[in-house]
Short mmCIF file of C-alpha atoms and ligand atoms in Angstrom, two decimals:
data_model
loop_
_atom_site.label_atom_id
_atom_site.label_comp_id
_atom_site.label_asym_id
_atom_site.label_seq_id
_atom_site.Cartn_x
_atom_site.Cartn_y
_atom_site.Cartn_z
CA MET A 3 -24.28 2.36 5.90
CA LYS A 4 -25.39 1.25 9.34
CA LYS A 5 -22.56 1.59 11.83
CA ASP A 6 -23.54 -1.31 14.05
CA LEU A 7 -23.85 -3.62 11.05
CA VAL A 8 -20.31 -2.78 9.99
CA GLN A 9 -19.11 -3.31 13.54
CA LYS A 10 -20.88 -6.66 13.88
CA SER A 11 -19.63 -7.95 10.53
CA TYR A 12 -16.15 -6.92 11.51
CA GLU A 13 -16.27 -8.89 14.76
CA ILE A 14 -17.39 -12.00 12.90
CA ALA A 15 -14.72 -11.53 10.25
CA LYS A 16 -12.11 -11.14 12.95
CA GLU A 17 -13.02 -14.51 14.41
CA ARG A 18 -13.08 -16.15 11.01
CA TYR A 19 -9.61 -14.81 10.18
CA ALA A 20 -8.26 -15.86 13.57
CA ALA A 21 -9.17 -19.44 12.63
CA VAL A 22 -6.58 -19.28 9.81
CA GLY A 23 -4.03 -17.53 11.99
CA VAL A 24 -4.56 -13.98 10.75
CA ASP A 25 -4.62 -11.00 13.10
CA VAL A 26 -7.08 -8.60 11.52
CA ASP A 27 -6.16 -5.64 13.71
CA GLU A 28 -2.54 -5.99 12.75
CA ALA A 29 -3.52 -5.92 9.07
CA LEU A 30 -5.53 -2.74 9.66
CA THR A 31 -2.65 -1.04 11.46
CA GLU A 32 -0.42 -1.87 8.52
CA LEU A 33 -2.88 -0.61 5.93
CA GLN A 34 -3.24 2.65 7.83
CA LYS A 35 0.50 3.21 7.44
CA ILE A 36 0.74 2.67 3.69
CA PRO A 37 0.73 5.99 1.85
CA ILE A 38 -0.41 6.12 -1.72
CA SER A 39 1.14 8.75 -3.93
CA ILE A 40 -1.82 10.34 -5.68
CA GLN A 41 -1.16 11.60 -9.19
CA CYS A 42 -2.16 15.26 -9.53
CA TRP A 43 -2.66 14.80 -13.27
CA GLN A 44 -5.93 12.86 -13.12
CA ALA A 45 -7.65 16.11 -12.11
CA ASP A 46 -6.87 18.00 -15.33
CA ASP A 47 -5.97 15.41 -17.98
CA VAL A 48 -2.19 16.00 -17.64
CA ILE A 49 -2.26 19.61 -18.78
CA GLY A 50 -0.65 21.59 -15.95
CA PHE A 51 -0.45 25.32 -15.30
CA GLU A 52 2.20 26.66 -17.60
CA VAL A 53 1.26 29.90 -19.33
CA SER A 54 2.16 28.60 -22.76
CA GLU A 55 -0.14 26.03 -24.22
CA ASN A 56 0.58 22.38 -23.42
CA LEU A 57 1.24 20.86 -26.82
CA GLY A 58 0.38 17.33 -25.75
CA GLY A 59 2.20 14.49 -27.48
CA GLY A 60 5.09 12.78 -25.77
CA GLY A 61 3.52 9.42 -26.33
CA ILE A 62 0.75 9.82 -23.74
CA GLN A 63 -2.83 10.88 -24.13
CA ALA A 64 -5.83 11.39 -21.91
CA THR A 65 -9.00 10.42 -23.73
CA GLY A 66 -12.49 11.71 -23.06
CA ASN A 67 -14.04 15.10 -22.45
CA TYR A 68 -16.10 14.75 -19.32
CA PRO A 69 -16.90 18.22 -18.02
CA GLY A 70 -15.40 19.71 -14.87
CA LYS A 71 -11.65 19.28 -15.08
CA ALA A 72 -9.52 21.46 -12.81
CA ARG A 73 -8.43 24.61 -14.68
CA ASN A 74 -6.11 26.15 -12.15
CA ILE A 75 -4.25 25.47 -8.92
CA ASP A 76 -7.14 26.36 -6.66
CA GLU A 77 -9.51 24.01 -8.44
CA LEU A 78 -6.99 21.22 -8.45
CA ARG A 79 -6.33 21.64 -4.74
CA ALA A 80 -10.05 21.71 -3.99
CA ASP A 81 -10.52 18.48 -5.95
CA ILE A 82 -7.69 16.73 -4.13
CA GLU A 83 -9.09 17.92 -0.80
CA LYS A 84 -12.44 16.40 -1.75
CA VAL A 85 -10.80 13.13 -2.73
CA LEU A 86 -9.02 12.98 0.62
CA THR A 87 -12.32 13.15 2.47
CA LEU A 88 -13.36 9.93 0.75
CA VAL A 89 -10.33 7.74 1.36
CA GLY A 90 -8.87 6.44 4.59
CA GLY A 91 -5.19 6.73 5.50
CA LYS A 92 -2.53 9.38 5.01
CA HIS A 93 -1.28 9.90 1.51
CA ARG A 94 1.08 11.78 -0.75
CA LEU A 95 0.51 14.03 -3.72
CA ASN A 96 2.57 13.43 -6.83
CA LEU A 97 3.21 16.65 -8.77
CA HIS A 98 4.60 17.12 -12.24
CA ALA A 99 6.92 20.02 -13.07
CA ILE A 100 4.22 21.65 -15.23
CA TYR A 101 2.00 22.13 -12.17
CA GLY A 102 4.09 24.90 -10.61
CA ASP A 103 2.54 28.03 -9.16
CA PHE A 104 3.80 30.23 -12.00
CA LYS A 105 1.47 33.12 -11.15
CA GLY A 106 0.67 33.89 -14.77
CA LYS A 107 4.32 34.23 -15.79
CA ALA A 108 5.94 32.34 -18.61
CA VAL A 109 8.60 30.20 -16.94
CA ASP A 110 10.31 27.84 -19.32
CA ARG A 111 11.16 24.36 -18.12
CA ASP A 112 14.86 25.13 -17.85
CA MET A 113 14.03 28.00 -15.48
CA ILE A 114 11.80 26.36 -12.87
CA GLU A 115 12.82 26.76 -9.24
CA PRO A 116 11.75 25.61 -5.80
CA ALA A 117 10.01 28.99 -5.37
CA HIS A 118 7.47 27.95 -8.00
CA PHE A 119 6.46 25.11 -5.71
CA ALA A 120 6.53 26.96 -2.40
CA SER A 121 2.77 27.36 -2.24
CA TRP A 122 2.35 23.65 -2.94
CA MET A 123 4.68 22.82 -0.06
CA GLN A 124 2.78 25.12 2.26
CA TRP A 125 -0.60 23.79 1.19
CA ALA A 126 0.58 20.19 1.48
CA LYS A 127 1.82 20.86 5.00
CA GLU A 128 -1.56 22.27 5.99
CA LYS A 129 -3.28 19.21 4.56
CA ASP A 130 -0.82 16.81 6.15
CA LEU A 131 0.25 15.51 2.75
CA LYS A 132 3.77 14.72 1.58
CA LEU A 133 4.81 15.63 -1.94
CA ASP A 134 6.48 13.64 -4.69
CA PHE A 135 7.68 15.11 -7.96
CA ASN A 136 8.20 14.41 -11.67
CA SER A 137 10.17 16.05 -14.45
CA THR A 138 8.03 16.82 -17.51
CA SER A 139 9.49 16.09 -20.92
CA PHE A 140 6.26 16.12 -22.90
CA GLY A 141 3.95 18.87 -24.17
CA HIS A 142 6.68 21.41 -24.98
CA PRO A 143 8.04 22.85 -28.26
CA LYS A 144 11.39 21.16 -27.54
CA SER A 145 9.83 17.79 -26.70
CA GLY A 146 10.03 16.30 -30.20
CA ASP A 147 10.84 12.63 -30.33
CA LEU A 148 14.06 12.91 -28.33
CA THR A 149 14.87 14.87 -25.18
CA LEU A 150 17.62 13.55 -22.89
CA ALA A 151 18.69 11.20 -25.69
CA ASN A 152 18.80 13.90 -28.33
CA PRO A 153 22.08 14.10 -30.31
CA ASP A 154 21.42 17.84 -30.75
CA LYS A 155 23.34 19.27 -27.80
CA PRO A 156 21.34 22.46 -27.17
CA VAL A 157 18.09 20.50 -27.04
CA ARG A 158 19.62 17.81 -24.87
CA ASP A 159 21.15 20.40 -22.54
CA PHE A 160 17.80 22.11 -22.17
CA TRP A 161 16.28 18.86 -20.86
CA ILE A 162 19.29 18.06 -18.73
CA GLU A 163 18.94 21.47 -17.11
CA HIS A 164 15.22 20.88 -16.60
CA THR A 165 15.80 17.53 -14.96
CA LYS A 166 18.59 18.85 -12.74
CA ARG A 167 16.28 21.59 -11.56
CA CYS A 168 13.59 19.04 -10.84
CA ARG A 169 16.03 17.27 -8.56
CA THR A 170 16.75 20.47 -6.64
CA ILE A 171 13.03 21.16 -6.33
CA ALA A 172 12.47 17.62 -5.03
CA GLU A 173 15.33 18.14 -2.59
CA GLU A 174 13.69 21.31 -1.26
CA MET A 175 10.34 19.56 -0.97
CA GLY A 176 11.95 16.70 0.91
CA LYS A 177 13.70 19.09 3.29
CA PHE A 178 10.56 21.10 3.87
CA GLN A 179 8.40 18.08 4.61
CA ASN A 180 11.11 16.28 6.54
CA ASP A 181 10.56 13.19 4.45
CA PRO A 182 12.28 12.27 1.21
CA CYS A 183 10.53 13.47 -1.93
CA ILE A 184 10.53 10.90 -4.71
CA LEU A 185 11.48 12.31 -8.07
CA ASN A 186 10.38 10.24 -11.01
CA ILE A 187 12.04 10.68 -14.36
CA TRP A 188 10.07 9.43 -17.29
CA ILE A 189 10.92 10.62 -20.77
CA HIS A 190 9.09 9.64 -23.91
CA ASP A 191 12.19 9.43 -26.14
CA GLY A 192 11.74 7.07 -29.01
CA MET A 193 10.93 6.68 -32.67
CA LYS A 194 7.81 5.97 -34.65
CA ASP A 195 9.45 3.74 -37.19
CA LEU A 196 12.35 1.39 -37.72
CA THR A 197 15.33 2.79 -35.91
CA VAL A 198 18.92 2.05 -36.84
CA ASN A 199 20.86 4.04 -34.26
CA ARG A 200 19.40 2.39 -31.18
CA TYR A 201 22.74 2.02 -29.45
CA LYS A 202 23.67 5.63 -30.06
CA TYR A 203 20.57 7.13 -28.38
CA ARG A 204 20.88 4.80 -25.42
CA LYS A 205 24.51 5.80 -24.95
CA ILE A 206 23.48 9.45 -25.02
CA LEU A 207 20.73 8.81 -22.49
CA GLU A 208 23.17 7.08 -20.18
CA GLN A 209 25.50 10.07 -20.36
CA SER A 210 22.69 12.55 -19.77
CA LEU A 211 21.53 10.63 -16.72
CA ASP A 212 25.07 10.49 -15.34
CA GLU A 213 25.28 14.24 -15.71
CA ILE A 214 21.89 14.75 -14.08
CA PHE A 215 22.75 12.50 -11.15
CA ALA A 216 26.22 13.99 -10.59
CA VAL A 217 25.10 15.79 -7.42
CA ASP A 218 24.08 13.70 -4.40
CA TYR A 219 21.08 14.81 -2.39
CA ARG A 220 19.83 13.62 0.97
CA ASN A 221 16.18 14.60 0.92
CA MET A 222 15.08 13.23 -2.39
CA LYS A 223 15.19 9.88 -4.16
CA ASP A 224 15.68 9.39 -7.89
CA CYS A 225 13.51 7.01 -9.90
CA ILE A 226 13.74 6.10 -13.54
CA GLU A 227 10.67 4.84 -15.38
CA ALA A 228 10.81 2.60 -18.41
CA LYS A 229 8.17 2.12 -21.03
CA LEU A 230 7.36 -0.30 -23.82
CA PHE A 231 6.22 2.23 -26.39
CA GLY A 232 4.38 5.51 -26.77
CA ILE A 233 1.68 6.74 -29.12
CA ALA A 234 3.45 7.84 -32.34
CA LEU A 235 6.66 6.34 -30.94
CA GLU A 236 5.78 2.71 -31.45
CA SER A 237 8.95 1.17 -32.84
CA TYR A 238 11.64 2.15 -30.41
CA THR A 239 11.84 3.44 -26.84
CA VAL A 240 15.25 4.64 -25.71
CA GLY A 241 14.40 4.15 -22.03
CA SER A 242 13.28 0.56 -22.29
CA TYR A 243 12.94 -1.72 -19.29
CA ASP A 244 16.28 -3.42 -19.98
CA PHE A 245 17.94 -0.04 -20.21
CA TYR A 246 16.63 1.29 -16.90
CA LEU A 247 16.92 -1.98 -15.05
CA GLY A 248 20.55 -2.10 -16.11
CA TYR A 249 21.12 1.52 -15.21
CA GLY A 250 19.29 1.22 -11.89
CA ALA A 251 21.18 -1.90 -10.84
CA LYS A 252 24.53 -0.45 -11.85
CA LYS A 253 24.05 3.04 -10.42
CA GLN A 254 21.74 2.12 -7.54
CA LYS A 255 18.75 4.12 -8.67
CA ILE A 256 15.14 3.24 -8.05
CA VAL A 257 13.37 1.69 -11.02
CA THR A 258 9.74 2.71 -11.43
CA LEU A 259 7.46 -0.08 -12.53
CA ASP A 260 4.40 1.29 -14.28
CA THR A 261 1.94 -1.58 -14.62
CA GLY A 262 0.91 -0.28 -18.04
CA HIS A 263 4.42 -0.28 -19.47
CA PHE A 264 4.92 -3.91 -20.28
CA HIS A 265 3.64 -6.46 -22.72
CA ILE A 266 0.02 -7.00 -21.80
CA SER A 267 0.55 -10.59 -20.58
CA GLU A 268 3.70 -9.82 -18.59
CA ASN A 269 3.51 -10.49 -14.85
CA ILE A 270 4.50 -7.29 -13.04
CA ALA A 271 3.98 -8.81 -9.59
CA ASP A 272 6.81 -11.24 -10.25
CA LYS A 273 9.26 -8.39 -10.82
CA ILE A 274 9.07 -7.14 -7.22
CA SER A 275 11.15 -9.87 -5.60
CA ALA A 276 13.76 -9.68 -8.35
CA LEU A 277 14.18 -5.90 -8.28
CA LEU A 278 14.44 -5.76 -4.51
CA LEU A 279 17.65 -7.75 -4.71
CA PHE A 280 19.44 -5.43 -7.10
CA THR A 281 18.01 -1.93 -6.76
CA PRO A 282 17.70 0.09 -3.56
CA GLU A 283 13.92 0.52 -3.55
CA ILE A 284 10.97 0.23 -5.91
CA MET A 285 8.52 2.85 -7.10
CA LEU A 286 5.23 1.69 -8.55
CA HIS A 287 2.93 3.43 -10.94
CA VAL A 288 -0.24 1.44 -10.52
CA SER A 289 -2.34 1.71 -13.63
CA ARG A 290 -4.77 -0.38 -15.67
CA PRO A 291 -3.79 -0.96 -19.27
CA ILE A 292 -6.58 -2.01 -21.61
CA ARG A 293 -5.01 -3.40 -24.79
CA TRP A 294 -2.28 -0.77 -24.53
CA ASP A 295 -0.91 1.70 -21.94
CA SER A 296 -4.36 3.26 -21.75
CA ASP A 297 -4.14 4.44 -18.14
CA HIS A 298 -7.65 3.36 -17.19
CA VAL A 299 -8.76 3.82 -13.59
CA VAL A 300 -7.31 1.17 -11.31
CA ILE A 301 -9.85 -1.42 -10.18
CA LEU A 302 -9.55 -4.44 -7.95
CA ASN A 303 -8.60 -6.96 -10.63
CA GLU A 304 -6.34 -9.96 -10.47
CA ASP A 305 -3.26 -8.04 -11.61
CA ILE A 306 -3.46 -5.53 -8.81
CA ALA A 307 -4.40 -8.19 -6.25
CA GLU A 308 -1.32 -10.24 -7.20
CA LEU A 309 0.89 -7.17 -7.17
CA ALA A 310 -0.26 -6.23 -3.68
CA LYS A 311 0.29 -9.79 -2.46
CA GLU A 312 3.82 -9.87 -3.79
CA ILE A 313 4.55 -6.51 -2.14
CA VAL A 314 3.27 -7.70 1.23
CA ARG A 315 4.86 -11.15 0.96
CA THR A 316 8.34 -9.66 0.63
CA LYS A 317 7.91 -7.91 4.01
CA GLU A 318 9.81 -5.01 2.47
CA LEU A 319 7.00 -2.48 2.45
CA GLY A 320 9.42 0.21 3.59
CA ARG A 321 11.34 -0.13 0.34
CA ILE A 322 8.35 -0.15 -1.96
CA HIS A 323 6.58 3.09 -2.83
CA ILE A 324 3.10 2.91 -4.25
CA GLY A 325 1.97 5.61 -6.63
CA LEU A 326 -0.95 5.74 -9.00
CA ASP A 327 -0.76 6.62 -12.66
CA PHE A 328 -4.03 6.77 -14.49
CA PHE A 329 -5.87 9.61 -16.15
CA ASP A 330 -9.34 9.00 -17.43
CA ALA A 331 -11.04 12.06 -18.89
CA SER A 332 -14.23 10.21 -19.77
CA ILE A 333 -15.80 9.96 -16.29
CA ASN A 334 -16.11 12.15 -13.21
CA ARG A 335 -12.47 12.78 -12.34
CA ILE A 336 -12.95 12.91 -8.59
CA GLY A 337 -14.78 9.61 -8.85
CA ALA A 338 -11.89 8.20 -10.87
CA TYR A 339 -9.45 9.09 -8.10
CA VAL A 340 -11.60 7.62 -5.37
CA ILE A 341 -12.20 4.35 -7.21
CA GLY A 342 -8.49 4.01 -7.99
CA ILE A 343 -7.23 4.79 -4.50
CA ARG A 344 -9.80 2.65 -2.75
CA SER A 345 -9.21 -0.27 -5.11
CA THR A 346 -5.49 -0.11 -4.46
CA GLN A 347 -6.13 -0.10 -0.72
CA LYS A 348 -8.54 -3.01 -1.05
CA ALA A 349 -5.87 -5.00 -2.85
CA LEU A 350 -3.37 -4.17 -0.12
CA LEU A 351 -5.83 -5.14 2.59
CA GLN A 352 -6.56 -8.47 0.94
CA ALA A 353 -2.81 -9.05 0.79
CA LEU A 354 -2.33 -8.10 4.44
CA LEU A 355 -5.09 -10.54 5.38
CA GLU A 356 -3.48 -13.45 3.58
CA PRO A 357 -2.90 -16.47 5.88
CA ALA A 358 0.77 -16.09 5.12
CA ASP A 359 2.30 -18.23 7.86
CA ARG A 360 0.17 -21.23 7.04
CA LEU A 361 0.73 -20.86 3.30
CA ARG A 362 4.49 -20.64 3.73
CA LYS A 363 4.51 -23.70 5.95
CA TYR A 364 2.57 -25.69 3.36
CA GLU A 365 5.03 -24.65 0.69
CA GLU A 366 8.04 -25.54 2.80
CA ASN A 367 6.55 -28.97 3.49
CA GLY A 368 5.84 -29.59 -0.15
CA GLN A 369 2.11 -29.64 0.59
CA TYR A 370 1.08 -28.09 -2.69
CA PHE A 371 -2.53 -29.25 -2.69
CA GLU A 372 -2.98 -27.62 0.70
CA ARG A 373 -1.28 -24.43 -0.49
CA LEU A 374 -3.55 -24.15 -3.52
CA ALA A 375 -6.65 -24.96 -1.49
CA LEU A 376 -5.95 -22.31 1.13
CA LEU A 377 -5.12 -19.72 -1.53
CA GLU A 378 -8.50 -20.41 -3.09
CA GLU A 379 -10.37 -20.30 0.20
CA ALA A 380 -8.56 -17.10 1.22
CA LYS A 381 -10.18 -15.38 -1.74
CA VAL A 382 -13.61 -15.74 -0.14
CA LEU A 383 -12.73 -14.93 3.45
CA PRO A 384 -14.74 -11.90 4.65
CA TRP A 385 -12.15 -9.24 3.83
CA ASN A 386 -14.92 -6.85 2.78
CA ALA A 387 -16.15 -6.63 6.37
CA VAL A 388 -12.66 -5.57 7.40
CA TRP A 389 -12.57 -3.06 4.55
CA ASP A 390 -15.86 -1.49 5.61
CA TYR A 391 -14.55 -1.24 9.16
CA PHE A 392 -11.39 0.47 7.87
CA CYS A 393 -13.54 3.08 6.14
CA LEU A 394 -15.79 3.49 9.15
CA THR A 395 -12.93 4.03 11.59
CA ASN A 396 -11.31 6.45 9.16
CA ASN A 397 -14.51 8.44 9.06
CA VAL A 398 -14.93 8.06 5.32
CA ALA A 399 -17.89 6.79 3.34
CA VAL A 400 -18.46 3.07 3.74
CA GLY A 401 -19.15 1.00 0.61
CA GLU A 402 -20.93 2.73 -2.23
CA ASP A 403 -21.89 5.69 -0.02
CA TYR A 404 -19.20 7.78 -1.68
CA ILE A 405 -21.14 7.81 -4.96
CA SER A 406 -23.67 10.31 -3.67
CA GLU A 407 -20.94 12.47 -2.13
CA ILE A 408 -19.23 12.73 -5.50
CA GLN A 409 -22.53 13.45 -7.21
CA GLN A 410 -23.07 16.28 -4.75
CA TYR A 411 -19.59 17.72 -5.38
CA GLU A 412 -20.26 17.53 -9.08
CA LYS A 413 -23.52 19.41 -8.64
CA ASP A 414 -22.01 22.07 -6.41
CA VAL A 415 -18.54 22.45 -7.88
CA THR A 416 -17.27 20.67 -10.98
CA SER A 417 -20.38 21.07 -13.12
CA LYS A 418 -20.03 24.85 -12.77
CA ARG A 419 -16.59 25.00 -14.32
C1 RNT B 503 3.80 7.75 -19.18
C2 RNT B 503 4.31 7.47 -17.82
C3 RNT B 503 4.39 8.64 -16.89
C4 RNT B 503 3.22 9.56 -17.01
C5 RNT B 503 3.12 10.59 -15.93
C6 RNT B 503 2.22 11.70 -16.30
O1 RNT B 503 3.54 6.65 -19.91
O2 RNT B 503 3.54 6.47 -17.24
O3 RNT B 503 4.60 8.21 -15.61
O4 RNT B 503 2.00 8.88 -17.05
O5 RNT B 503 4.35 10.99 -15.56
ZN1 ZN B 504 3.87 6.05 -15.17
#
């Protein structure tokens, strides 16, 4: 892409935005500061590096068999490094417990320690990345249908121990990087068919969580992620949205909103301003559900645009953490990352460029025609010129130029795996 063309378009866009009271440079400074927590699991279809085979299940499933997935830590790190050369801004890497550096040893989930993540911490420091973390309840012989909500004490205790250890690992990561590590707890617990002891499992889950959260940490933050249903667990989910919203509000834990975990017509954007009033912070798993929680690559669609607008409109960006959660195994995985991250940033940029002051004034004055008109016109303001400029000044491919870079990486690296 021609540099001077990007520059020129940007200058024109800047003037156009000034006419509606928007400071484009301010929007760019803000965008630069918003980290996106990149999910490590897109690189290898959520398999991880445990020595024992990942049994899958747990209500989630990556579909597709595009060649070139990362098979070990080095490949995964190389892929993430490549992705980072194609996106502007400073980001975070979101690890799952099954991605430890186990060095070929069988380490069961109730035995993991910060040492298994030491090389990740070191690598992340070198790459100027911060880490986030997740407990892993799925893909294990003890996963079954119930983990933390399991009435069978030994099984339940195994998962409680696992989750407690994940908190200590997150604490060490947070200390090491001098920035809180966000630990997300998502469990698949549920039932395939009509369930009659719903109350019982939820009570058990509440107790397990209380036990897990008994210790207070300073360098990590706990999140709990609800879900509507899982594959083969369609009838009942112990950790439903009502359950975690209630738990989070009562115990002051962060509720993770995964955009694929609600009824397909539910408005996730509208939840932001409600949650902010009753829970300390918000964690987002930005995803793209197609008919179900399919975890398609995030694109710039209306859902994500609205979500970004609601985030920015609250002016509480410091309390809202943006993570991605998609895993598409049917296309080039590096490409999937880059599309998803850039689309999320585009949505945020559009939101930051909204003529907010004028819109709010209209609303306050009851000028609803004017509000609707400006919202419509704002959609076609030249935000793309500002986006190109963001990429240019971040020294990353402008526009579709990243396609050939990913093709090259495929030729040189992933196609040889
Ligand atoms: C599953 C949840 C969960 C996982 C990741 C791998 O439906 O969204 O967040 O996708 O933890
Ligand atoms: Zn999720």
